[in-house]
Amino acid sequence: MKRLVALGDLKSEFAKTLTTYLSNITPLSVLGSKVVLDNSKDVSLELILSDTLEEINSADTVLMLTKNADLSKLKHISDKVAVIVDSENNLHTSYLSKFKINAVTCGLHSKDTVTFSSKTEDMVVVSLQRSLKAVDNAVIEPMEIPCKIKGEYDDYSILSFVAMLILLNMLNLNDSGFISF
């Protein structure tokens, strides 16, 4: 089973978008301080919503940090965990540098693994700039991912959402050839 840990204070709209989107594409179990949901007996993805974490030591896991995630209690991250981090958050990047991890940076710079190649009011194209290994060991090659955005999300939320789909190898474009969230 694949696992996604969203660490930090998730704004309710983004947490709802994340949960709704994932539950529409895969059998999902959600565990959080305010919700426990299991929509199938054949769960293939576990979503854990947490505002604190001391250790993460599991395979097939993506750790997605929110902008305000508190890493001060985090003492261990397995090298089997892929971590999505905002490249502009110096506090997070500095703290994570002490771990041997697979960090996937999201931001607006050419050095970032996941960035925008174009952006309009309701449509963005996200660029995966280098090959990544998904949690199921599939190699995902660089690509452009068109996304139709229906809500108000900051740049990092959009980029981390797409990075999460890539790392979980759940990037499914709809019939129109884009992701919609």
CSV table of C-alpha atoms in Angstrom, one decimal:
chain,number,residue,atom,x,y,z
A,1,MET,CA,0.0,0.0,0.0
A,2,LYS,CA,1.2,3.5,-0.8
A,3,ARG,CA,1.2,6.2,1.9
A,4,LEU,CA,1.0,10.0,1.7
A,5,VAL,CA,1.7,12.0,4.9
A,6,ALA,CA,0.7,15.6,4.7
A,7,LEU,CA,2.5,17.4,7.5
A,8,GLY,CA,1.5,20.8,8.7
A,9,ASP,CA,-1.5,22.9,9.1
A,10,LEU,CA,-3.5,22.1,5.9
A,11,LYS,CA,-6.1,24.8,5.1
A,12,SER,CA,-9.4,23.0,5.1
A,13,GLU,CA,-10.1,23.7,1.3
A,14,PHE,CA,-6.7,22.2,0.3
A,15,ALA,CA,-7.2,19.1,2.6
A,16,LYS,CA,-10.7,18.6,1.2
A,17,THR,CA,-9.4,19.0,-2.4
A,18,LEU,CA,-6.6,16.5,-1.7
A,19,THR,CA,-9.0,14.0,-0.1
A,20,THR,CA,-11.7,14.3,-2.8
A,21,TYR,CA,-9.3,14.1,-5.7
A,22,LEU,CA,-7.5,11.0,-4.3
A,23,SER,CA,-10.7,9.2,-3.4
A,24,ASN,CA,-11.9,9.7,-6.9
A,25,ILE,CA,-8.9,8.0,-8.5
A,26,THR,CA,-8.0,5.2,-5.9
A,27,PRO,CA,-9.4,3.3,-2.9
A,28,LEU,CA,-8.4,5.6,0.0
A,29,SER,CA,-8.1,5.5,3.7
A,30,VAL,CA,-7.8,8.9,5.5
A,31,LEU,CA,-6.5,9.4,9.0
A,32,GLY,CA,-6.3,12.8,10.6
A,33,SER,CA,-7.0,14.6,13.9
A,34,LYS,CA,-10.5,15.4,12.7
A,35,VAL,CA,-11.3,12.6,10.2
A,36,VAL,CA,-11.1,8.9,9.8
A,37,LEU,CA,-12.4,7.7,6.4
A,38,ASP,CA,-12.1,4.4,4.7
A,39,ASN,CA,-14.0,4.2,1.4
A,40,SER,CA,-13.1,0.7,0.4
A,41,LYS,CA,-12.0,-2.7,1.7
A,42,ASP,CA,-9.3,-2.7,-1.0
A,43,VAL,CA,-7.4,0.4,0.1
A,44,SER,CA,-4.4,1.2,-2.1
A,45,LEU,CA,-3.5,4.6,-0.6
A,46,GLU,CA,-3.4,5.8,3.0
A,47,LEU,CA,-3.5,9.5,3.5
A,48,ILE,CA,-2.4,10.7,6.9
A,49,LEU,CA,-3.0,14.4,7.8
A,50,SER,CA,-0.9,15.4,10.7
A,51,ASP,CA,0.4,18.6,12.3
A,52,THR,CA,3.3,16.9,14.0
A,53,LEU,CA,5.6,14.0,13.4
A,54,GLU,CA,8.6,12.6,15.2
A,55,GLU,CA,9.7,9.8,12.9
A,56,ILE,CA,8.7,8.4,9.5
A,57,ASN,CA,10.2,5.0,8.7
A,58,SER,CA,8.1,3.4,6.1
A,59,ALA,CA,8.5,2.3,2.5
A,60,ASP,CA,6.2,3.4,-0.4
A,61,THR,CA,5.7,6.8,1.4
A,62,VAL,CA,5.6,10.4,0.3
A,63,LEU,CA,5.9,13.1,2.9
A,64,MET,CA,4.4,16.4,1.7
A,65,LEU,CA,5.3,19.4,3.8
A,66,THR,CA,3.0,22.4,4.0
A,67,LYS,CA,4.6,25.8,4.1
A,68,ASN,CA,4.1,26.1,7.8
A,69,ALA,CA,5.0,22.5,8.8
A,70,ASP,CA,6.8,22.3,12.1
A,71,LEU,CA,9.8,20.0,11.7
A,72,SER,CA,11.3,20.7,15.2
A,73,LYS,CA,10.1,17.3,16.6
A,74,LEU,CA,11.1,15.3,13.5
A,75,LYS,CA,14.1,13.2,14.5
A,76,HIS,CA,14.2,10.6,11.7
A,77,ILE,CA,13.2,10.2,8.1
A,78,SER,CA,13.9,6.9,6.4
A,79,ASP,CA,15.8,7.1,3.1
A,80,LYS,CA,12.9,5.2,1.6
A,81,VAL,CA,10.6,8.3,2.0
A,82,ALA,CA,10.3,10.9,-0.8
A,83,VAL,CA,9.9,14.4,0.7
A,84,ILE,CA,8.2,17.2,-1.1
A,85,VAL,CA,9.5,20.6,0.0
A,86,ASP,CA,9.2,24.2,-1.0
A,87,SER,CA,12.6,25.3,-2.2
A,88,GLU,CA,11.9,28.9,-0.9
A,89,ASN,CA,11.4,27.6,2.6
A,90,ASN,CA,15.0,27.9,4.0
A,91,LEU,CA,14.0,26.6,7.4
A,92,HIS,CA,12.7,23.4,5.9
A,93,THR,CA,15.5,22.9,3.4
A,94,SER,CA,18.1,23.5,6.0
A,95,TYR,CA,16.5,21.2,8.6
A,96,LEU,CA,16.1,18.4,6.0
A,97,SER,CA,19.7,18.7,4.8
A,98,LYS,CA,20.8,16.6,7.9
A,99,PHE,CA,18.8,13.6,6.6
A,100,LYS,CA,19.8,11.3,3.7
A,101,ILE,CA,16.5,11.6,1.8
A,102,ASN,CA,14.9,11.8,-1.6
A,103,ALA,CA,13.9,15.5,-1.6
A,104,VAL,CA,11.8,16.8,-4.4
A,105,THR,CA,11.9,20.6,-4.5
A,106,CYS,CA,9.0,22.6,-5.8
A,107,GLY,CA,9.3,26.3,-6.7
A,108,LEU,CA,9.8,28.9,-9.3
A,109,HIS,CA,13.4,28.4,-10.1
A,110,SER,CA,15.1,26.4,-12.9
A,111,LYS,CA,16.9,24.3,-10.3
A,112,ASP,CA,13.6,23.0,-8.8
A,113,THR,CA,12.5,19.5,-9.7
A,114,VAL,CA,8.8,20.7,-10.1
A,115,THR,CA,8.0,24.2,-11.4
A,116,PHE,CA,5.7,26.0,-13.8
A,117,SER,CA,6.3,26.3,-17.5
A,118,SER,CA,3.2,28.5,-17.9
A,119,LYS,CA,0.5,29.9,-15.9
A,120,THR,CA,-2.9,31.7,-16.5
A,121,GLU,CA,-5.8,32.5,-14.2
A,122,ASP,CA,-7.4,29.0,-14.3
A,123,MET,CA,-4.8,26.9,-16.1
A,124,VAL,CA,-1.2,26.1,-15.4
A,125,VAL,CA,1.4,23.8,-17.0
A,126,VAL,CA,3.6,22.1,-14.4
A,127,SER,CA,7.0,21.0,-15.5
A,128,LEU,CA,8.8,17.9,-14.1
A,129,GLN,CA,12.4,18.9,-14.9
A,130,ARG,CA,14.3,15.7,-14.2
A,131,SER,CA,13.6,12.0,-13.9
A,132,LEU,CA,12.1,10.8,-10.6
A,133,LYS,CA,11.6,7.4,-9.0
A,134,ALA,CA,8.1,7.0,-7.8
A,135,VAL,CA,7.4,5.1,-4.6
A,136,ASP,CA,6.6,2.0,-6.6
A,137,ASN,CA,10.0,2.2,-8.2
A,138,ALA,CA,8.7,3.3,-11.6
A,139,VAL,CA,10.9,5.9,-13.3
A,140,ILE,CA,9.0,9.0,-14.3
A,141,GLU,CA,10.6,11.0,-17.1
A,142,PRO,CA,10.6,14.8,-17.4
A,143,MET,CA,7.2,16.0,-18.7
A,144,GLU,CA,4.7,18.8,-18.9
A,145,ILE,CA,1.5,18.4,-16.9
A,146,PRO,CA,-1.4,20.7,-17.8
A,147,CYS,CA,-3.7,21.5,-14.9
A,148,LYS,CA,-7.1,23.2,-14.7
A,149,ILE,CA,-7.4,25.0,-11.3
A,150,LYS,CA,-10.9,25.5,-9.9
A,151,GLY,CA,-10.0,27.1,-6.5
A,152,GLU,CA,-7.7,29.6,-4.9
A,153,TYR,CA,-4.3,27.9,-4.3
A,154,ASP,CA,-0.9,29.3,-3.8
A,155,ASP,CA,1.9,28.3,-6.2
A,156,TYR,CA,3.5,25.8,-3.7
A,157,SER,CA,0.1,24.0,-3.1
A,158,ILE,CA,-0.3,23.5,-6.8
A,159,LEU,CA,3.3,22.3,-7.4
A,160,SER,CA,3.3,20.0,-4.3
A,161,PHE,CA,-0.1,18.5,-5.4
A,162,VAL,CA,1.3,17.6,-8.8
A,163,ALA,CA,4.6,16.4,-7.3
A,164,MET,CA,2.6,14.1,-4.9
A,165,LEU,CA,0.7,12.6,-7.9
A,166,ILE,CA,4.0,12.0,-9.7
A,167,LEU,CA,5.7,10.4,-6.8
A,168,LEU,CA,2.7,8.2,-6.1
A,169,ASN,CA,2.6,7.3,-9.8
A,170,MET,CA,-1.1,8.4,-9.9
A,171,LEU,CA,-0.8,11.1,-12.5
A,172,ASN,CA,-3.9,10.4,-14.6
A,173,LEU,CA,-4.8,13.0,-17.1
A,174,ASN,CA,-8.5,13.2,-17.9
A,175,ASP,CA,-10.0,12.8,-21.4
A,176,SER,CA,-9.2,16.5,-22.1
A,177,GLY,CA,-5.5,15.8,-21.5
A,178,PHE,CA,-5.1,17.7,-18.2
A,179,ILE,CA,-5.6,17.2,-14.4
A,180,SER,CA,-8.4,19.2,-12.8
A,181,PHE,CA,-8.5,20.2,-9.2
